[in-house]
Every structure is written in C-alpha cells, then in structure tokens.
Amino acid sequence: GENVEQHPSTLSVQEGDSAVIKCTYSDSASNYFPWYKQELGKRPQLIIDIRSNVGEKKDQRIAVTLNKTAKHFSLHITETQPEDSAVYFCGGTSYGKLTFGQGTILTVHP
Amino acid sequence: DTAVSQTPKYLVTQMGNDKSIKCEQNLGHDTMYWYKQDSKKFLKIMFSYNNKELIINETVPNRFSPKSPDKAHLNLHINSLELGDSAVYFCASSSGTGNEKLFFGSGTQLSVL
C-alpha cells in the first residue's frame, strides 16, 4: 500500500516569511495529492490539491509542486500570516485510497 | 446547512461499554469514510463505503463495525471499548473514491475512562 512521509513535523516561522513542507510517497501508481489544513479543535479542510499530470499549481499565497520521478511533492506558503498557524497534512491516493502524512505543526509568530 | 454532520461531538464512557457515532451528509456524495485521529494528530483511515458497499476496511479490531443504511449515512459502532480507543473520530464524504476533495464532519472526541 501507499506510504506517505511528511517533513518537518514542526515548523516555526516569522510573519511574512515563507514556509515549505515536503512529502514523499512510495506508490508510483498514486495520482492525486491533496493538502489539508487543520486549525486547533477544527476539522481538516482542503486547501490545495494536485494531480499527477500537473507539475505545479498555485492559489494566491499557496502553491504545490510535484516531482513524479522523485516521488515527492511540496507545499509552499508565501508571506505567512498568524492565521496560517495550524497542522498541515499531505496525502497520496493510490487505487482509491487516500493515505495521509504524519502532519506538520506550523506556527507563525507575529 | 451543515454538509457533513456527526453526533455526538463528545463521548465520555467507561471501558467495556458499547457506543455508536452517527454521520450524515447532504452533499449527494457516493463515498463516505471514517478516520481516526490519535493524540499525535495522525489521521488514519478506518473504513470507506461507496453506495452502501464497504470498499476499504483497514486493519481495525473487529470491535469496530461500520454500517451504512443508505449512501447519505455512515454509522460506527464500537463494542467493548478500550482505553486505546480514545481519539477523535472523523466522518468524511467525497464524490469520488479517494481522489476527490474530502468533506469532513466536525469530529467526535471519544474518551474512554
């Protein structure tokens, strides 16, 4: 089955800095890679996703890049704000099953 | 109008008891899931149903039994609760099977004493 590794487990940045979270996956058949944000005490919510036929996708301050050859993908957040503080999960879908990474606790200091 | 609703929000119970969590979605989705989030925040899939049919059944103790009476509802019954079952349980739904956006419920915080 799919195995998704996520790094770092915690990330602390100053407001205005960029943040990068990286994930690797094991199953070359994986074709869908979402990123979810979970604020404290809330439900996970999708913030951006990318499919295997695309190398990069951007939505305002967030972007995701995918390297299928190396089997890794990354989330980039620019101009971070305190409200970006949350747990971020990457995921990989293989044969209809979505597996999440271990999560990254992002803290943005004002 | 809540898209995915689950009840109860909090569940505190004694070891050995049996409890149920209910989930309903009004999005018209075909697929529903149960995820478990442990104290380290790790989100792990437990079950998935597509049009009332079980399609994913992870390595979960058989004390956990999901039931889907129709494609809008997915319930989770847990027998003989153990301390290690304490976690947040999230219901979710999607239009596809794993390769589309998941809509999560607000979670059920289960505490087994």
mmCIF file of C-alpha atoms in Angstrom:
data_model
loop_
_atom_site.group_PDB
_atom_site.id
_atom_site.type_symbol
_atom_site.label_atom_id
_atom_site.label_comp_id
_atom_site.label_asym_id
_atom_site.label_seq_id
_atom_site.Cartn_x
_atom_site.Cartn_y
_atom_site.Cartn_z
ATOM 1 C CA GLY A 1 0.000 0.000 0.000
ATOM 2 C CA GLU A 2 0.877 3.676 -0.114
ATOM 3 C CA ASN A 3 3.247 5.168 2.453
ATOM 4 C CA VAL A 4 3.460 8.959 2.771
ATOM 5 C CA GLU A 5 6.277 10.568 4.743
ATOM 6 C CA GLN A 6 5.996 14.244 5.736
ATOM 7 C CA HIS A 7 8.695 16.650 6.985
ATOM 8 C CA PRO A 8 9.233 18.588 9.118
ATOM 9 C CA SER A 9 6.964 17.598 11.986
ATOM 10 C CA THR A 10 7.092 21.141 13.362
ATOM 11 C CA LEU A 11 7.913 24.414 11.617
ATOM 12 C CA SER A 12 8.203 27.839 13.187
ATOM 13 C CA VAL A 13 8.463 30.998 11.077
ATOM 14 C CA GLN A 14 8.158 34.742 11.463
ATOM 15 C CA GLU A 15 5.199 36.522 9.946
ATOM 16 C CA GLY A 16 5.975 37.407 6.342
ATOM 17 C CA ASP A 17 8.441 34.562 5.841
ATOM 18 C CA SER A 18 7.861 31.598 3.545
ATOM 19 C CA ALA A 19 7.124 28.081 4.769
ATOM 20 C CA VAL A 20 7.816 24.836 2.922
ATOM 21 C CA ILE A 21 6.537 21.387 3.866
ATOM 22 C CA LYS A 22 7.732 18.325 1.982
ATOM 23 C CA CYS A 23 6.227 14.879 1.411
ATOM 24 C CA THR A 24 7.412 11.714 -0.263
ATOM 25 C CA TYR A 25 5.288 8.801 -1.383
ATOM 26 C CA SER A 26 6.073 5.191 -2.146
ATOM 27 C CA ASP A 27 3.493 4.016 -4.690
ATOM 28 C CA SER A 28 4.228 5.136 -8.250
ATOM 29 C CA ALA A 29 0.548 4.476 -9.064
ATOM 30 C CA SER A 30 -0.530 7.368 -6.817
ATOM 31 C CA ASN A 31 -2.233 10.041 -8.875
ATOM 32 C CA TYR A 32 -3.800 12.559 -6.512
ATOM 33 C CA PHE A 33 -2.048 14.641 -3.850
ATOM 34 C CA PRO A 34 -4.126 16.900 -1.598
ATOM 35 C CA TRP A 35 -3.082 19.196 1.224
ATOM 36 C CA TYR A 36 -5.338 19.721 4.230
ATOM 37 C CA LYS A 37 -5.170 22.374 6.924
ATOM 38 C CA GLN A 38 -6.493 21.657 10.409
ATOM 39 C CA GLU A 39 -6.821 24.507 12.862
ATOM 40 C CA LEU A 40 -6.862 23.739 16.571
ATOM 41 C CA GLY A 41 -10.048 21.898 17.524
ATOM 42 C CA LYS A 42 -11.436 22.062 13.988
ATOM 43 C CA ARG A 43 -11.939 19.652 11.126
ATOM 44 C CA PRO A 44 -9.341 19.197 8.347
ATOM 45 C CA GLN A 45 -10.111 21.275 5.256
ATOM 46 C CA LEU A 46 -8.664 21.009 1.781
ATOM 47 C CA ILE A 47 -6.502 23.987 0.827
ATOM 48 C CA ILE A 48 -4.988 22.818 -2.453
ATOM 49 C CA ASP A 49 -4.530 19.623 -4.447
ATOM 50 C CA ILE A 50 -2.583 18.460 -7.464
ATOM 51 C CA ARG A 51 -2.968 15.561 -9.859
ATOM 52 C CA SER A 52 -0.170 13.526 -11.349
ATOM 53 C CA ASN A 53 -0.467 15.079 -14.795
ATOM 54 C CA VAL A 54 0.470 18.528 -13.442
ATOM 55 C CA GLY A 55 3.824 19.688 -12.058
ATOM 56 C CA GLU A 56 2.767 22.811 -10.198
ATOM 57 C CA LYS A 57 -0.384 24.545 -9.007
ATOM 58 C CA LYS A 58 -0.817 27.900 -7.333
ATOM 59 C CA ASP A 59 -3.634 29.569 -5.430
ATOM 60 C CA GLN A 60 -2.816 33.038 -4.123
ATOM 61 C CA ARG A 61 -0.200 32.573 -1.364
ATOM 62 C CA ILE A 62 -0.061 28.796 -1.532
ATOM 63 C CA ALA A 63 1.468 26.566 -4.170
ATOM 64 C CA VAL A 64 2.171 22.877 -4.565
ATOM 65 C CA THR A 65 4.874 21.273 -6.681
ATOM 66 C CA LEU A 66 5.043 17.632 -7.717
ATOM 67 C CA ASN A 67 8.059 15.648 -8.897
ATOM 68 C CA LYS A 68 6.753 12.289 -10.098
ATOM 69 C CA THR A 69 10.193 10.916 -10.917
ATOM 70 C CA ALA A 70 11.470 11.517 -7.399
ATOM 71 C CA LYS A 71 8.037 10.772 -5.873
ATOM 72 C CA HIS A 72 7.887 13.879 -3.786
ATOM 73 C CA PHE A 73 5.671 16.944 -3.546
ATOM 74 C CA SER A 74 5.819 20.123 -1.527
ATOM 75 C CA LEU A 75 3.571 22.834 -0.139
ATOM 76 C CA HIS A 76 4.824 26.404 -0.309
ATOM 77 C CA ILE A 77 3.202 29.211 1.682
ATOM 78 C CA THR A 78 4.474 32.719 0.989
ATOM 79 C CA GLU A 79 4.002 35.861 3.116
ATOM 80 C CA THR A 80 2.855 33.796 6.071
ATOM 81 C CA GLN A 81 0.316 35.255 8.496
ATOM 82 C CA PRO A 82 -0.557 34.242 12.077
ATOM 83 C CA GLU A 83 -3.813 32.715 10.794
ATOM 84 C CA ASP A 84 -1.745 30.241 8.768
ATOM 85 C CA SER A 85 -0.807 28.597 12.081
ATOM 86 C CA ALA A 86 -2.295 25.079 12.001
ATOM 87 C CA VAL A 87 -1.484 21.433 11.359
ATOM 88 C CA TYR A 88 -0.966 20.657 7.667
ATOM 89 C CA PHE A 89 -1.403 17.188 6.207
ATOM 90 C CA CYS A 90 -0.280 15.967 2.826
ATOM 91 C CA GLY A 91 -1.926 12.947 1.236
ATOM 92 C CA GLY A 92 -1.438 10.492 -1.595
ATOM 93 C CA THR A 93 -4.131 8.439 -3.306
ATOM 94 C CA SER A 94 -3.415 5.045 -4.778
ATOM 95 C CA TYR A 95 -6.210 2.767 -6.089
ATOM 96 C CA GLY A 96 -8.865 4.910 -4.464
ATOM 97 C CA LYS A 97 -7.338 5.016 -1.003
ATOM 98 C CA LEU A 98 -6.081 8.306 0.453
ATOM 99 C CA THR A 99 -3.188 7.985 2.895
ATOM 100 C CA PHE A 100 -2.114 10.992 4.948
ATOM 101 C CA GLY A 101 1.343 12.024 6.054
ATOM 102 C CA GLN A 102 2.107 12.459 9.740
ATOM 103 C CA GLY A 103 1.281 16.177 9.766
ATOM 104 C CA THR A 104 3.303 19.367 10.250
ATOM 105 C CA ILE A 105 2.552 21.828 13.029
ATOM 106 C CA LEU A 106 3.156 25.279 11.530
ATOM 107 C CA THR A 107 3.481 28.222 13.904
ATOM 108 C CA VAL A 108 3.659 31.748 12.507
ATOM 109 C CA HIS A 109 4.957 34.287 15.027
ATOM 110 C CA PRO A 110 3.693 37.879 14.715
ATOM 111 C CA ASP B 1 -26.778 23.969 6.446
ATOM 112 C CA THR B 2 -24.059 21.557 7.572
ATOM 113 C CA ALA B 3 -22.649 19.398 4.773
ATOM 114 C CA VAL B 4 -21.320 16.526 6.916
ATOM 115 C CA SER B 5 -22.703 16.248 10.417
ATOM 116 C CA GLN B 6 -21.763 13.738 13.054
ATOM 117 C CA THR B 7 -23.069 13.125 16.542
ATOM 118 C CA PRO B 8 -22.232 13.219 19.309
ATOM 119 C CA LYS B 9 -19.451 15.819 19.456
ATOM 120 C CA TYR B 10 -18.151 14.462 22.746
ATOM 121 C CA LEU B 11 -18.423 10.959 24.126
ATOM 122 C CA VAL B 12 -17.113 10.031 27.566
ATOM 123 C CA THR B 13 -17.583 6.438 28.631
ATOM 124 C CA GLN B 14 -16.217 3.613 30.729
ATOM 125 C CA MET B 15 -14.051 0.760 29.497
ATOM 126 C CA GLY B 16 -16.087 -2.195 28.317
ATOM 127 C CA ASN B 17 -19.084 -0.155 27.196
ATOM 128 C CA ASP B 18 -20.556 -0.145 23.692
ATOM 129 C CA LYS B 19 -21.108 3.164 21.877
ATOM 130 C CA SER B 20 -22.163 4.462 18.471
ATOM 131 C CA ILE B 21 -21.292 7.528 16.426
ATOM 132 C CA LYS B 22 -23.609 8.686 13.668
ATOM 133 C CA CYS B 23 -22.772 10.542 10.469
ATOM 134 C CA GLU B 24 -24.923 12.088 7.772
ATOM 135 C CA GLN B 25 -24.033 14.023 4.620
ATOM 136 C CA ASN B 26 -26.346 16.132 2.491
ATOM 137 C CA LEU B 27 -23.936 16.651 -0.421
ATOM 138 C CA GLY B 28 -25.214 13.776 -2.540
ATOM 139 C CA HIS B 29 -21.806 12.098 -2.364
ATOM 140 C CA ASP B 30 -21.397 8.403 -3.120
ATOM 141 C CA THR B 31 -18.464 7.713 -0.791
ATOM 142 C CA MET B 32 -18.185 8.043 2.979
ATOM 143 C CA TYR B 33 -15.300 7.383 5.352
ATOM 144 C CA TRP B 34 -14.316 7.003 8.954
ATOM 145 C CA TYR B 35 -10.918 8.382 10.005
ATOM 146 C CA LYS B 36 -9.287 8.119 13.421
ATOM 147 C CA GLN B 37 -7.035 10.916 14.711
ATOM 148 C CA ASP B 38 -4.881 9.911 17.643
ATOM 149 C CA SER B 39 -3.235 12.103 20.264
ATOM 150 C CA LYS B 40 -0.268 12.720 17.939
ATOM 151 C CA LYS B 41 -2.672 14.127 15.336
ATOM 152 C CA PHE B 42 -2.063 11.266 12.913
ATOM 153 C CA LEU B 43 -5.085 10.807 10.601
ATOM 154 C CA LYS B 44 -5.657 7.184 9.682
ATOM 155 C CA ILE B 45 -8.409 5.772 7.506
ATOM 156 C CA MET B 46 -10.515 3.050 9.076
ATOM 157 C CA PHE B 47 -13.337 2.343 6.644
ATOM 158 C CA SER B 48 -14.802 3.552 3.378
ATOM 159 C CA TYR B 49 -18.201 2.902 1.839
ATOM 160 C CA ASN B 50 -19.262 3.580 -1.719
ATOM 161 C CA ASN B 51 -23.020 3.483 -2.313
ATOM 162 C CA LYS B 52 -23.525 1.448 0.880
ATOM 163 C CA GLU B 53 -20.833 -1.064 -0.086
ATOM 164 C CA LEU B 54 -17.693 -1.486 2.035
ATOM 165 C CA ILE B 55 -14.656 -0.780 -0.155
ATOM 166 C CA ILE B 56 -11.895 -0.061 2.354
ATOM 167 C CA ASN B 57 -11.502 -1.986 5.573
ATOM 168 C CA GLU B 58 -8.189 -1.245 7.222
ATOM 169 C CA THR B 59 -6.578 -3.292 9.960
ATOM 170 C CA VAL B 60 -9.075 -2.324 12.605
ATOM 171 C CA PRO B 61 -10.179 -4.521 15.540
ATOM 172 C CA ASN B 62 -13.452 -6.248 14.778
ATOM 173 C CA ARG B 63 -14.900 -4.458 17.813
ATOM 174 C CA PHE B 64 -15.406 -1.620 15.306
ATOM 175 C CA SER B 65 -18.343 -2.196 12.989
ATOM 176 C CA PRO B 66 -19.459 0.368 10.413
ATOM 177 C CA LYS B 67 -22.955 0.387 8.984
ATOM 178 C CA SER B 68 -24.302 2.306 6.009
ATOM 179 C CA PRO B 69 -28.111 2.140 5.794
ATOM 180 C CA ASP B 70 -28.052 4.394 2.724
ATOM 181 C CA LYS B 71 -25.420 6.397 0.884
ATOM 182 C CA ALA B 72 -26.104 9.517 2.973
ATOM 183 C CA HIS B 73 -25.450 7.825 6.314
ATOM 184 C CA LEU B 74 -22.488 6.004 7.805
ATOM 185 C CA ASN B 75 -22.504 4.975 11.441
ATOM 186 C CA LEU B 76 -19.741 3.496 13.570
ATOM 187 C CA HIS B 77 -20.455 1.103 16.418
ATOM 188 C CA ILE B 78 -17.718 0.200 18.870
ATOM 189 C CA ASN B 79 -18.033 -2.754 21.219
ATOM 190 C CA SER B 80 -16.134 -3.372 24.453
ATOM 191 C CA LEU B 81 -14.378 -0.004 24.451
ATOM 192 C CA GLU B 82 -10.718 0.085 25.491
ATOM 193 C CA LEU B 83 -8.502 2.905 26.748
ATOM 194 C CA GLY B 84 -6.620 2.896 23.429
ATOM 195 C CA ASP B 85 -9.807 3.720 21.549
ATOM 196 C CA SER B 86 -9.666 7.253 22.937
ATOM 197 C CA ALA B 87 -9.237 9.547 19.936
ATOM 198 C CA VAL B 88 -11.104 11.925 17.672
ATOM 199 C CA TYR B 89 -13.166 10.116 15.053
ATOM 200 C CA PHE B 90 -13.908 11.993 11.842
ATOM 201 C CA CYS B 91 -16.535 11.106 9.311
ATOM 202 C CA ALA B 92 -15.968 12.357 5.769
ATOM 203 C CA SER B 93 -17.541 12.148 2.339
ATOM 204 C CA SER B 94 -16.448 12.663 -1.261
ATOM 205 C CA SER B 95 -17.923 12.432 -4.721
ATOM 206 C CA GLY B 96 -15.225 10.025 -5.901
ATOM 207 C CA THR B 97 -13.271 7.264 -4.220
ATOM 208 C CA GLY B 98 -10.207 8.840 -2.644
ATOM 209 C CA ASN B 99 -9.170 11.088 -5.494
ATOM 210 C CA GLU B 100 -11.560 13.940 -4.837
ATOM 211 C CA LYS B 101 -11.915 16.516 -2.084
ATOM 212 C CA LEU B 102 -12.912 15.115 1.290
ATOM 213 C CA PHE B 103 -15.541 16.977 3.298
ATOM 214 C CA PHE B 104 -15.015 16.225 6.980
ATOM 215 C CA GLY B 105 -17.507 16.288 9.795
ATOM 216 C CA SER B 106 -16.673 18.222 12.955
ATOM 217 C CA GLY B 107 -15.347 15.132 14.723
ATOM 218 C CA THR B 108 -16.316 13.096 17.785
ATOM 219 C CA GLN B 109 -13.947 13.290 20.731
ATOM 220 C CA LEU B 110 -14.130 9.851 22.371
ATOM 221 C CA SER B 111 -12.669 9.487 25.860
ATOM 222 C CA VAL B 112 -12.585 6.038 27.410
ATOM 223 C CA LEU B 113 -12.012 6.069 31.169
#
